[in-house]
Short mmCIF file of C-alpha atoms and ligand atoms in Angstrom, two decimals:
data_model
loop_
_atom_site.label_atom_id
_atom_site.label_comp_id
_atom_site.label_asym_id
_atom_site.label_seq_id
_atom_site.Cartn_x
_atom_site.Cartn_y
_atom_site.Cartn_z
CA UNK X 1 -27.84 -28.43 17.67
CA UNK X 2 -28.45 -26.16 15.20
CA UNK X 3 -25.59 -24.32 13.48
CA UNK X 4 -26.22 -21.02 11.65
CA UNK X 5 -23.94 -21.27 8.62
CA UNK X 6 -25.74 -17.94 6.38
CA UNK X 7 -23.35 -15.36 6.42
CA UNK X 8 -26.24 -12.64 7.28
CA UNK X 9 -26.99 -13.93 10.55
CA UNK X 10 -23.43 -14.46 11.62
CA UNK X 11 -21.75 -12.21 13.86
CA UNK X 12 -19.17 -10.22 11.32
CA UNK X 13 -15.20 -10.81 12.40
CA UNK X 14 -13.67 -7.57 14.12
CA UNK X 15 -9.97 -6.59 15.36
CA UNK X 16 -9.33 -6.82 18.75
CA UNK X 17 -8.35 -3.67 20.27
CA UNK X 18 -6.20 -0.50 18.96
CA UNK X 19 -3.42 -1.94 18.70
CA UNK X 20 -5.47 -5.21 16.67
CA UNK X 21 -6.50 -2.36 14.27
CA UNK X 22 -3.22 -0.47 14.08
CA UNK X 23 -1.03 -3.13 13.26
CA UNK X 24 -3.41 -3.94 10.32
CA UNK X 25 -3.76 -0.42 8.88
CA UNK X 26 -0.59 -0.07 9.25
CA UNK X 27 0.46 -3.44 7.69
CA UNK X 28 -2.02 -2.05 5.06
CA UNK X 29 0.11 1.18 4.32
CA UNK X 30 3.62 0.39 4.81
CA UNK X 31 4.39 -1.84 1.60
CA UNK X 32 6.74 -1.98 -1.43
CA UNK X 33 5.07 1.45 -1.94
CA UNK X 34 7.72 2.93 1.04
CA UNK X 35 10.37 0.41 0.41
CA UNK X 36 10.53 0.08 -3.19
CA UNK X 37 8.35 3.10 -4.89
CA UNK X 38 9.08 6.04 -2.92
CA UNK X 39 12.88 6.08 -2.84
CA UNK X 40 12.78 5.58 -6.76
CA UNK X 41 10.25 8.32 -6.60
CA UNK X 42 12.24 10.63 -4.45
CA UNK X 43 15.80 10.21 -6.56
CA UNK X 44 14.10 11.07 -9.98
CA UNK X 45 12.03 14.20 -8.63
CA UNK X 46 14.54 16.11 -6.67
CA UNK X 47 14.96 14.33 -3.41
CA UNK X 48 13.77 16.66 -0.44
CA UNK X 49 11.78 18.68 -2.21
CA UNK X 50 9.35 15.71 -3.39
CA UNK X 51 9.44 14.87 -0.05
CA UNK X 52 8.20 17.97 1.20
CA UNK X 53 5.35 18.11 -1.25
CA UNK X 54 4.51 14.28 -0.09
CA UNK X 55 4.06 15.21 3.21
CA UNK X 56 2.03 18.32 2.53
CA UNK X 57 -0.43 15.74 0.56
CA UNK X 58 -0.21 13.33 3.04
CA UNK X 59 -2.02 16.30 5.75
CA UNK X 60 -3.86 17.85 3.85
CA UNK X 61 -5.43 15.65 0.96
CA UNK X 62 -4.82 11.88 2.80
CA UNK X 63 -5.18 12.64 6.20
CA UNK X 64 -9.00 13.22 6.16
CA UNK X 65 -9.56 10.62 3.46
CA UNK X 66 -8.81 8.23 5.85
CA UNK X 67 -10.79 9.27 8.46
CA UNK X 68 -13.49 9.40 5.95
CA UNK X 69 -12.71 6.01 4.61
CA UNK X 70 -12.71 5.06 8.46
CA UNK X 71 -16.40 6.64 8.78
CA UNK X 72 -17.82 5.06 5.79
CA UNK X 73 -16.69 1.72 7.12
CA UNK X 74 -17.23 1.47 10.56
CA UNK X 75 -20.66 2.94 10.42
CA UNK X 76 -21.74 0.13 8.21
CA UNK X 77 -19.87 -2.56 8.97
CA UNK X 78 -20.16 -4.16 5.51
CA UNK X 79 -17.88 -4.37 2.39
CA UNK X 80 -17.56 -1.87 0.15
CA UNK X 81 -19.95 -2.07 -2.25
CA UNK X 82 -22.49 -2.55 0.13
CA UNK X 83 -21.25 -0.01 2.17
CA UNK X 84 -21.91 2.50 -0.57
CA UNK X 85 -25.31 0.76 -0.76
CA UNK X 86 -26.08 1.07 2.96
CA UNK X 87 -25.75 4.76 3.14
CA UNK X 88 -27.20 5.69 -0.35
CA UNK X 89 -29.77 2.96 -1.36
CA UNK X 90 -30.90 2.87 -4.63
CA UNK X 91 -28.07 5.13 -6.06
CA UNK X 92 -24.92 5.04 -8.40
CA UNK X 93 -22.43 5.75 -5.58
CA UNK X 94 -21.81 1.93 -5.14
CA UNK X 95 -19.56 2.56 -8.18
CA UNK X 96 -17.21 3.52 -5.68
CA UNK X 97 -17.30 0.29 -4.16
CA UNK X 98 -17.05 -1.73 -7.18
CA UNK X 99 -14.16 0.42 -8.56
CA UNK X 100 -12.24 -0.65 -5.13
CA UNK X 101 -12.60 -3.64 -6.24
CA UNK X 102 -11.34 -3.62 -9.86
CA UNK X 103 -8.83 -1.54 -8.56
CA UNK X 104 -7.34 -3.92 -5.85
CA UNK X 105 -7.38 -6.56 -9.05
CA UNK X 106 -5.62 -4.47 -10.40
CA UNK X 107 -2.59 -3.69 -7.71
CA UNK X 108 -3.04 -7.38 -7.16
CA UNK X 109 -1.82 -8.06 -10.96
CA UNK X 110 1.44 -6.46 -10.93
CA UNK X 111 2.26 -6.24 -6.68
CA UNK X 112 2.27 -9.74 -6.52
CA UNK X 113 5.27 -9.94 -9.18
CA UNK X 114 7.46 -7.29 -7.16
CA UNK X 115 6.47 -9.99 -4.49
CA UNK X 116 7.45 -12.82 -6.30
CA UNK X 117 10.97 -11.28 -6.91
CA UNK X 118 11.44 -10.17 -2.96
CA UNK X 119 11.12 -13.96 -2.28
CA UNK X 120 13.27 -15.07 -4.70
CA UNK X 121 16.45 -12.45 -3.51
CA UNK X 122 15.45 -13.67 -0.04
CA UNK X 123 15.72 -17.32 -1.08
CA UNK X 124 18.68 -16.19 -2.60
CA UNK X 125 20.33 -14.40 0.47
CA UNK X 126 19.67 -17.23 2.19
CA UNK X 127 21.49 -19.77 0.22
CA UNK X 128 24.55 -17.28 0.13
CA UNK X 129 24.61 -16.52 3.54
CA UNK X 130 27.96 -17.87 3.78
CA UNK X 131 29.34 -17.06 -0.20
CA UNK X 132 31.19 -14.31 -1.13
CA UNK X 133 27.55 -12.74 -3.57
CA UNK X 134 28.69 -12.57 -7.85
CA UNK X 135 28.48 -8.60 -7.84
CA UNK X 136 30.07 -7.97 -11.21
CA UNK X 137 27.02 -7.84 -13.01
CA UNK X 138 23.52 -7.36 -10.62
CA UNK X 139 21.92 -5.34 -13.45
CA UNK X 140 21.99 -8.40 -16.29
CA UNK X 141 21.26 -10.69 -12.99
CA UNK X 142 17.97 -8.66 -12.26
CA UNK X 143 17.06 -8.19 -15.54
CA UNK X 144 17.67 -11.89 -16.42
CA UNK X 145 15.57 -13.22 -13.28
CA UNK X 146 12.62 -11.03 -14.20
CA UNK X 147 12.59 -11.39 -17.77
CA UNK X 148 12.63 -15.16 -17.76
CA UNK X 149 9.88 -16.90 -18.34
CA UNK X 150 8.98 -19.22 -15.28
CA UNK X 151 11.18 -18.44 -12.67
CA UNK X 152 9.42 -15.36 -11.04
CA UNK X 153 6.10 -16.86 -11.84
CA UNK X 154 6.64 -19.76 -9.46
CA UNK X 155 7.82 -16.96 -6.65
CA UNK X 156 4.90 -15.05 -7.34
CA UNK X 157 2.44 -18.19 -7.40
CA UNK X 158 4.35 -18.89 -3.58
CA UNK X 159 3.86 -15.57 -2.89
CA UNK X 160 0.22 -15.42 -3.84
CA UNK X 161 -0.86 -18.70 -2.06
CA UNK X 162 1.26 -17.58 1.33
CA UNK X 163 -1.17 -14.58 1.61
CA UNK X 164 -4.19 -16.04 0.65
CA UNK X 165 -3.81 -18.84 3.66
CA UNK X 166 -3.67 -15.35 6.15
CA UNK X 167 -6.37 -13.72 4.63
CA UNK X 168 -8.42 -17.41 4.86
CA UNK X 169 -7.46 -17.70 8.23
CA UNK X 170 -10.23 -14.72 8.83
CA UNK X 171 -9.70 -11.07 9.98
CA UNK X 172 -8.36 -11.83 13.60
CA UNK X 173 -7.22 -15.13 13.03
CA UNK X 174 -5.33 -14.26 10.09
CA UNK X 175 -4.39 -10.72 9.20
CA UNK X 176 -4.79 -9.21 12.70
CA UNK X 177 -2.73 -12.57 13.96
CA UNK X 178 0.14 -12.48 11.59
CA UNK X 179 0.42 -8.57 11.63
CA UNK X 180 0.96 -8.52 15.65
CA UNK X 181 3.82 -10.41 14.63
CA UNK X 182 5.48 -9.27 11.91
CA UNK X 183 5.32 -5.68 12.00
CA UNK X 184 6.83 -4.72 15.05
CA UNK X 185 10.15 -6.74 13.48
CA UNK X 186 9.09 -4.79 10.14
CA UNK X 187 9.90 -1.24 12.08
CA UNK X 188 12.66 -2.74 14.47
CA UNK X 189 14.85 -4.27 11.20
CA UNK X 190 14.35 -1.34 9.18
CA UNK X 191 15.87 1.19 12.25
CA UNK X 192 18.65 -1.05 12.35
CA UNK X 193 19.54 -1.03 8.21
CA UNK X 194 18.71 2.88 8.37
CA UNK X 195 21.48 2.88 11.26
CA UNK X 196 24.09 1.19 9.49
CA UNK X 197 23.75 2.69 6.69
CA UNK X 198 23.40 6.35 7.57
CA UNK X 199 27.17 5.02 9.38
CA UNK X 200 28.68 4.31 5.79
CA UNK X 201 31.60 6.50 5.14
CA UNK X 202 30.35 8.99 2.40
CA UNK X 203 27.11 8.97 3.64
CA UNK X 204 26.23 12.37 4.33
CA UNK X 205 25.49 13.17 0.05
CA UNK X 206 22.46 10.66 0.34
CA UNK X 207 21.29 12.28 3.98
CA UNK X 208 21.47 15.64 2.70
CA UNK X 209 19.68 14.57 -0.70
CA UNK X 210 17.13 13.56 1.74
CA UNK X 211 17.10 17.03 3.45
CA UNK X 212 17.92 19.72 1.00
CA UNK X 213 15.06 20.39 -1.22
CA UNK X 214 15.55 21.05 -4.89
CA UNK X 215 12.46 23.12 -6.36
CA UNK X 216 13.46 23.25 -9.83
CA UNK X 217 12.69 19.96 -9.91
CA UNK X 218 8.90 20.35 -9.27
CA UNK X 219 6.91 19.98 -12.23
CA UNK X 220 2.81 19.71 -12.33
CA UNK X 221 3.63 16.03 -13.64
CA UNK X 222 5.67 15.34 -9.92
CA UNK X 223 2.75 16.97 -7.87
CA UNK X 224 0.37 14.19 -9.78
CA UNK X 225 3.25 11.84 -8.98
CA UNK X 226 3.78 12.43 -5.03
CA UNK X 227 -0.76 12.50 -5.24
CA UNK X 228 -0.78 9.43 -6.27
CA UNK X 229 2.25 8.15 -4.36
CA UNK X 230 0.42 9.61 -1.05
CA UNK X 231 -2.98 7.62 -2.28
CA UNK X 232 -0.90 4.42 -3.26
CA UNK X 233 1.19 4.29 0.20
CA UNK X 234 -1.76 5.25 2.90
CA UNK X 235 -4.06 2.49 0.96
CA UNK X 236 -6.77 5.02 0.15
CA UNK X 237 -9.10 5.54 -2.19
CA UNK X 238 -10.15 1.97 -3.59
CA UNK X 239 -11.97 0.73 -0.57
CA UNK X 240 -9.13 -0.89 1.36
CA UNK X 241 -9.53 1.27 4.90
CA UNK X 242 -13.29 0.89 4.42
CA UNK X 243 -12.83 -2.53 4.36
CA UNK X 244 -10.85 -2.59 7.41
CA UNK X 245 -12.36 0.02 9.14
CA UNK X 246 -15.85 -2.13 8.95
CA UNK X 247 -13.81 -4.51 11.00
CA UNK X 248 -12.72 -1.70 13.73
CA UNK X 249 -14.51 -1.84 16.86
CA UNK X 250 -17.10 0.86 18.03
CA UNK X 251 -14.84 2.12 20.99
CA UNK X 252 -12.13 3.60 19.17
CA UNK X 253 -11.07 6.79 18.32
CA UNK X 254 -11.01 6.99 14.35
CA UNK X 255 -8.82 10.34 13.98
CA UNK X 256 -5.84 8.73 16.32
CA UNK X 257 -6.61 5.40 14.42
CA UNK X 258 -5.92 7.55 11.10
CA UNK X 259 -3.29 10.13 12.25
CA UNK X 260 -0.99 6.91 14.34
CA UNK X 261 -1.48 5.20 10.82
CA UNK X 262 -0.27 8.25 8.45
CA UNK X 263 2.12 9.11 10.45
CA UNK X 264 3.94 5.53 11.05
CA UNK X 265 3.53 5.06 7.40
CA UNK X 266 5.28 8.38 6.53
CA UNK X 267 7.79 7.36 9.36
CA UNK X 268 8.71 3.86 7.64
CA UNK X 269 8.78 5.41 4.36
CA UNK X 270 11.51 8.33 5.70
CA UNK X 271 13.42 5.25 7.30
CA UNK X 272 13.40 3.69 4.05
CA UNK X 273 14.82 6.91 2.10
CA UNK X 274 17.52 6.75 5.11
CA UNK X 275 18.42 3.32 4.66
CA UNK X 276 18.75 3.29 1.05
CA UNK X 277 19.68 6.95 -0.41
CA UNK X 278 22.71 6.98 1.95
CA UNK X 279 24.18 3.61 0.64
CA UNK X 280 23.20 4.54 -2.82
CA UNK X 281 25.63 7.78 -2.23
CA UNK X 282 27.80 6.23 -0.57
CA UNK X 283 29.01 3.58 -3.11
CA UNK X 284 28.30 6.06 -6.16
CA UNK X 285 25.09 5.11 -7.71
CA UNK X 286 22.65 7.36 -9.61
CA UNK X 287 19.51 7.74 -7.20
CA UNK X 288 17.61 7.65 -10.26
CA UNK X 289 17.67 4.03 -11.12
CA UNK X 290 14.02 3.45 -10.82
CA UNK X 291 12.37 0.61 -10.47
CA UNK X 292 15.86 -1.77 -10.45
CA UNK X 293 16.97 0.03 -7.38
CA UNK X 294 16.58 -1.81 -4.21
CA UNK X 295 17.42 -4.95 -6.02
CA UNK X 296 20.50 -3.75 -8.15
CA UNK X 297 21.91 -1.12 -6.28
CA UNK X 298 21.60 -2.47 -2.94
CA UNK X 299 23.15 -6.28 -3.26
CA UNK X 300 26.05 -4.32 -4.50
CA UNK X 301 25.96 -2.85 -1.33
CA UNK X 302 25.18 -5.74 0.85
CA UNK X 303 28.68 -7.60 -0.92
CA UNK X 304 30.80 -5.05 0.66
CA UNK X 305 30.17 -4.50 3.96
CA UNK X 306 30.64 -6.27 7.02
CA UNK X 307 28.30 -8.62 7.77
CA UNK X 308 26.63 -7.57 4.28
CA UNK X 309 24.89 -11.17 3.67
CA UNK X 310 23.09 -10.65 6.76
CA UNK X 311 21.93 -7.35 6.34
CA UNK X 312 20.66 -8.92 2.66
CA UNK X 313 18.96 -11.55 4.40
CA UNK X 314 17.23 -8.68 6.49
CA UNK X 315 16.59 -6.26 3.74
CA UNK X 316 14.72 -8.36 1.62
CA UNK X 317 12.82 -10.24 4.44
CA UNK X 318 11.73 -6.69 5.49
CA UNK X 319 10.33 -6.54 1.71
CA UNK X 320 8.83 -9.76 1.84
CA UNK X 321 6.96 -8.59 5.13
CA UNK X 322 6.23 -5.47 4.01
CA UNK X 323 4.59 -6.60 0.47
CA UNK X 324 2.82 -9.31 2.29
CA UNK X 325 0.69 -7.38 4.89
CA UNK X 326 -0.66 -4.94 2.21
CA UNK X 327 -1.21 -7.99 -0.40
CA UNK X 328 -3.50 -9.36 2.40
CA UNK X 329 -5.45 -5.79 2.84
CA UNK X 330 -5.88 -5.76 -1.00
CA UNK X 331 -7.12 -9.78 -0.75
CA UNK X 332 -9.59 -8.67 2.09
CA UNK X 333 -11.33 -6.11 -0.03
CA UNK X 334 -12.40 -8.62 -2.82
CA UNK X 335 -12.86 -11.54 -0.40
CA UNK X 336 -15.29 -9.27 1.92
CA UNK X 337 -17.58 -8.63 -1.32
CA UNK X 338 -17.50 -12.14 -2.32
CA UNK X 339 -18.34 -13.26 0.86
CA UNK X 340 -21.07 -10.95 1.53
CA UNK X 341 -22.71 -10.17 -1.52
CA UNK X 342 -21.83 -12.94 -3.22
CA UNK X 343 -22.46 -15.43 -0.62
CA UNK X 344 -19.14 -17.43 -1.61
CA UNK X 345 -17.57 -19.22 1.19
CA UNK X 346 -14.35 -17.36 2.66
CA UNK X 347 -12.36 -20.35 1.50
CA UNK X 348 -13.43 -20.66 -1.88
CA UNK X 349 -13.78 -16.97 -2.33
CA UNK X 350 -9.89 -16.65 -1.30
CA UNK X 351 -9.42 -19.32 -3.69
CA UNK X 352 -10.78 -18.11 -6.61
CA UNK X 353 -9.66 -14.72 -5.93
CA UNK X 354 -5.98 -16.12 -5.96
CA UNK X 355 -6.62 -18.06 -9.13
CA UNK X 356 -7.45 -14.88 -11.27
CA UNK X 357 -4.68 -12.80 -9.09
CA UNK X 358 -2.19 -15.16 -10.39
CA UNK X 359 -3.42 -14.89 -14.23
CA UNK X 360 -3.23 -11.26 -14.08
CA UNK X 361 0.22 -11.03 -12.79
CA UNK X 362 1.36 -14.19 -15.01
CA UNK X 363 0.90 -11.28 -17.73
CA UNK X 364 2.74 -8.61 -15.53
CA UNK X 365 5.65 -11.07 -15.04
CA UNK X 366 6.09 -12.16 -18.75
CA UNK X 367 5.68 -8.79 -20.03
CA UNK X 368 8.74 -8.08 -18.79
CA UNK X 369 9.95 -10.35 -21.43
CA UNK X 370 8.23 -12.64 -23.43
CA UNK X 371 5.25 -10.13 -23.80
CA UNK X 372 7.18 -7.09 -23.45
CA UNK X 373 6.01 -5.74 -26.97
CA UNK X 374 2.77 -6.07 -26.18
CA UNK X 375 1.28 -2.92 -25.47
CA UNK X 376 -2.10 -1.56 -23.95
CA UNK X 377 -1.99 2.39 -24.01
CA UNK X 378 1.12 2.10 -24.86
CA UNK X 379 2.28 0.46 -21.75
CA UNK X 380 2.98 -3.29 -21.12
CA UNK X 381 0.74 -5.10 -18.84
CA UNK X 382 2.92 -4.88 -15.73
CA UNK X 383 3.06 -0.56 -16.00
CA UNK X 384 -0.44 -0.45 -17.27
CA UNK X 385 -1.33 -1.81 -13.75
CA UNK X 386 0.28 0.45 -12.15
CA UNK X 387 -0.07 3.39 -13.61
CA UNK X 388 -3.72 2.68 -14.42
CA UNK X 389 -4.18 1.97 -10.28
CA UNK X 390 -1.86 4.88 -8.82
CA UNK X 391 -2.49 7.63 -10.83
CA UNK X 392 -5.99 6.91 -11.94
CA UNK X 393 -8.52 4.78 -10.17
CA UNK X 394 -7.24 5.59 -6.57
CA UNK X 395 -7.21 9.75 -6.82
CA UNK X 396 -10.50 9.26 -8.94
CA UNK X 397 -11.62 6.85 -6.31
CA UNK X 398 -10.45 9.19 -3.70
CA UNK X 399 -12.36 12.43 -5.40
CA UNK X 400 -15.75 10.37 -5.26
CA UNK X 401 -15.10 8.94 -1.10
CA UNK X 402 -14.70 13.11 -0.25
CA UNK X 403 -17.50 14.16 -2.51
CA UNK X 404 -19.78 11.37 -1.01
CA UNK X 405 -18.89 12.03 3.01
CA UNK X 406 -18.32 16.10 2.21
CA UNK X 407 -21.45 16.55 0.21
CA UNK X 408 -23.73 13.12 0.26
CA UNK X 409 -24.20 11.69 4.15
CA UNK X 410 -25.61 14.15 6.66
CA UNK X 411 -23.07 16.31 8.52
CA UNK X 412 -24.59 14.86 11.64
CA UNK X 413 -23.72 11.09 10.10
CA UNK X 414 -20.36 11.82 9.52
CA UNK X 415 -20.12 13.90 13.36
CA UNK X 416 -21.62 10.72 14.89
CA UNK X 417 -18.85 8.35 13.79
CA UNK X 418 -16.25 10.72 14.38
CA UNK X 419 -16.85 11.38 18.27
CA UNK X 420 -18.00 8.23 18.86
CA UNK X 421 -21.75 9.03 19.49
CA UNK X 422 -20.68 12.07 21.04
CA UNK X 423 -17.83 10.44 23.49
CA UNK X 424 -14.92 11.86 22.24
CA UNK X 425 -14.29 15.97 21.95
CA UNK X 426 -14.48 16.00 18.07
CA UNK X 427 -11.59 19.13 18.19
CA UNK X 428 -10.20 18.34 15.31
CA UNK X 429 -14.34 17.47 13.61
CA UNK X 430 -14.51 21.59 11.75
CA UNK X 431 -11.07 21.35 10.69
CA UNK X 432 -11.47 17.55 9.01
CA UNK X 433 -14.35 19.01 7.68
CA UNK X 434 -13.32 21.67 5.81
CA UNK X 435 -10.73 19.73 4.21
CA UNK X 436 -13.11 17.08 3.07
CA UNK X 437 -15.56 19.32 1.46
CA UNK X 438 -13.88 22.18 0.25
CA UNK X 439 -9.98 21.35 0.25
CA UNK X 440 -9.28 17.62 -0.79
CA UNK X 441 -11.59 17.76 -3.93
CA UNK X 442 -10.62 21.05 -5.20
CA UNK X 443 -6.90 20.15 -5.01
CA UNK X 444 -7.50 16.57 -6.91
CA UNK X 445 -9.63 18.11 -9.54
CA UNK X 446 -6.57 21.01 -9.77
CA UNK X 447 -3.90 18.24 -9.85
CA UNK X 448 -6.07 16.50 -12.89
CA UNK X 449 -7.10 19.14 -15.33
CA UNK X 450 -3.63 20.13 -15.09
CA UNK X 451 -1.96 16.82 -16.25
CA UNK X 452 -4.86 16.33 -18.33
CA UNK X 453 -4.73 19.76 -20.20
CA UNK X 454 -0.89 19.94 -21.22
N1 LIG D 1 -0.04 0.88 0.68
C1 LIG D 1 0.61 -0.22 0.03
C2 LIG D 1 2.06 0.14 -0.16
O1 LIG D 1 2.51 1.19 0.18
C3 LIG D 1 -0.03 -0.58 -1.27
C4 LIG D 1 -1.51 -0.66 -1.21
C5 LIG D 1 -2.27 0.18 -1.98
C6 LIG D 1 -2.13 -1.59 -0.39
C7 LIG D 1 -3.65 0.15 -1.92
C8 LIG D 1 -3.50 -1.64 -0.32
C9 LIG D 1 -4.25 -0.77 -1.07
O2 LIG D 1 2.80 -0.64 -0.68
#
């Protein structure tokens, strides 16, 4: 018999269904970026009133990105580059494509290390499931694990070759299998923290922190901030929901696909202020730790409360989970162009991928000591990465997707996808529109000048 093994005449992997797709996007979105971002986010720019700004982003600006991200996708079926190349032969717009791809590298680089420590302070919880935790000093205990040499390299390495076997398991096999499983516990552990805690004696500061906006605290700098944070937790703007949205199949509705996504994203994230800004109240902390805060402040939690080393164990496997479904999305994105354009076997594309993943965020991890005087921009490795992927390439990335759908493919193009062919209503199609070409790229040029100019 003869077995077709070139990539162009075999049938392309696709999710299974809605829920097949949702459970992806959504594994896609919610990340370290709602767990472990946001709430640092929220407690240095004035709590409710970030939030409120977030959310206004999130509908205005992210809302029809998606959908547009969606439309690029699914009406090629192809990887991003060649996505971009599909639609616009011949033309520079498949920069977009290749910037996704530089710019998941980059996530990659430093993600992976916040990885690598969730699965060490799970490994940890573990072992002291039944041992009173050393709470004196957390801060020199964080600081100490992260700053050492090898030890969170080995974690990240873990972490890096657990989500490369998902993504080489294939799309439904792998990321669509594993996320049917985990992220249904993802949303029903987090309830249950966000429940306990918002039950702590002394809780109500941290809920009403949540809910009282401050709007002093607003600054042009925050609005770039809560942008970016909006770009970085939704997974827009570097090719990740084209990616999977090539992968979504022809029958479903994009705009419910995007709103169920932004809106269970924004959910988690909420649930995440609610489990941690309470506790953080509640036992005295300063919200604005930063980056330490959900592993300083909340062990020190954990140790004094009933049943505390199980609620550890929880916390930081909801991390773990968390991290790893968006790690996979960011994995898919490069493996799709290797194995498409580049003809590179899904295996060894995976594996190579991994191999310069785990380079890159060898130099995140050790600048946090060893290489911490190193400086590029003035900014070691680990928040050059970051900053360089949040606040640049992704609203940059995100400008060029609305100018390209808004101004580039044919308004009939970009009608098609969204209705299906003409099956569903479209009600919402003049109203997505608008936003896309006038709207969205107004307010991220605004946003930029602004920052840039002071
Ligand atoms: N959305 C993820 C988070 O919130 C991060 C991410 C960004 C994943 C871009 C994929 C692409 O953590």
């Amino acid at each position: 018999m003869y077995i077709c093994v070139n990539p162009v005449f075999m049938k392309r992997d696709e999710f299974s269904g809605f829920f097949g797709v949702l459970v992806a996007t959504v594994g896609s979105a919610v990340g370290l970026g709602n767990l472990w971002r946001f709430p640092y986010l929220v407690g240095q720019n004035g709590g409710a009133a970030f939030i409120l700004v977030y959310l206004a982003f999130v509908i205005v600006i992210c809302l029809p990105i998606m959908v547009a991200e969606f439309v690029i996708g699914r009406s090629t079926k192809a990887n991003t580059v060649n996505a971009f190349k599909k639609l616009a032969p011949g033309s520079l717009w498949r920069g977009i494509g290749i910037m996704g791809v530089i710019a998941s590298f980059c996530i990659l680089a430093f993600y992976t290390v916040v990885g690598g420590w969730t699965v060490d302070y799970l490994v940890r919880s573990v072992i002291h499931l039944f041992s009173k935790p050393d709470i004196s000093n957390l801060e020199a205990q964080f600081s100490q694990m992260v700053t050492s040499p090898l030890r969170p390299i080995i974690w990240t390495i873990v972490f890096i070759a657990l989500s490369g076997f998902i993504v080489m398991s294939g799309v439904k096999k792998g990321i669509e299998k594993y996320s049917r499983v985990m992220m249904p516990f993802l949303f029903v552990m987090i309830i249950i923290l966000a429940i306990r805690s918002i039950t702590l004696p002394g809780a109500e500061a941290g809920i009403s922190f949540l809910l009282k906006p401050d709007f002093s605290k607003i600054t042009t700098e925050t609005l770039l901030d809560a942008l970016g944070q909006a770009f970085f937790s939704l997974s827009l703007g570097m090719g990740c929901m084209i990616t999977y949205g090539s992968y979504i199949p022809d029958k479903e509705n994009l705009t419910r696909l995007s709103f169920t996504t932004a809106l269970s994203d924004t959910f988690f994230a909420f649930l995440a202020g609610l489990a941690i800004m309470p506790a953080v109240f509640a036992f005295g902390v300063s919200p604005q730790e930063g980056p330490g805060l959900v592993f300083i402040v909340l062990p020190r939690i954990f140790a004094q409360i009933p049943l505390g080393n199980v609620f550890a164990i929880f916390f930081f496997l909801i991390l773990f989970i968390a991290a790893i479904t968006s790690v996979i999305s960011l994995m898919e994105v490069i493996t799709a162009y290797l194995t498409e354009q580049k003809r590179i076997k899904r295996t060894w594309a995976v594996g190579i991928i991994s191999v310069v993943v785990a380079v890159c965020a060898c130099l995140s991890s050790l600048s946090q000591g060893l290489l911490k005087d190193v400086k590029i921009f003035g900014k070691t490795f680990f928040d050059f990465f970051d900053y360089l992927s949040a606040n640049i390439l992704l609203p940059i990335g995100g400008l060029l997707i609305v100018l390209f759908v808004g101004w580039r493919l044919k308004r009939s193009q970009v009608y098609e996808q969204f209705t299906n062919s003409g099956s569903l209503k479209g009600t919402f199609f003049r109203a997505f529109y608008f936003l896309i070409r006038y709207v969205a790229p107004v307010a991220i040029v605004i946003l930029f000048l602004n920052v840039i100019l002071k």
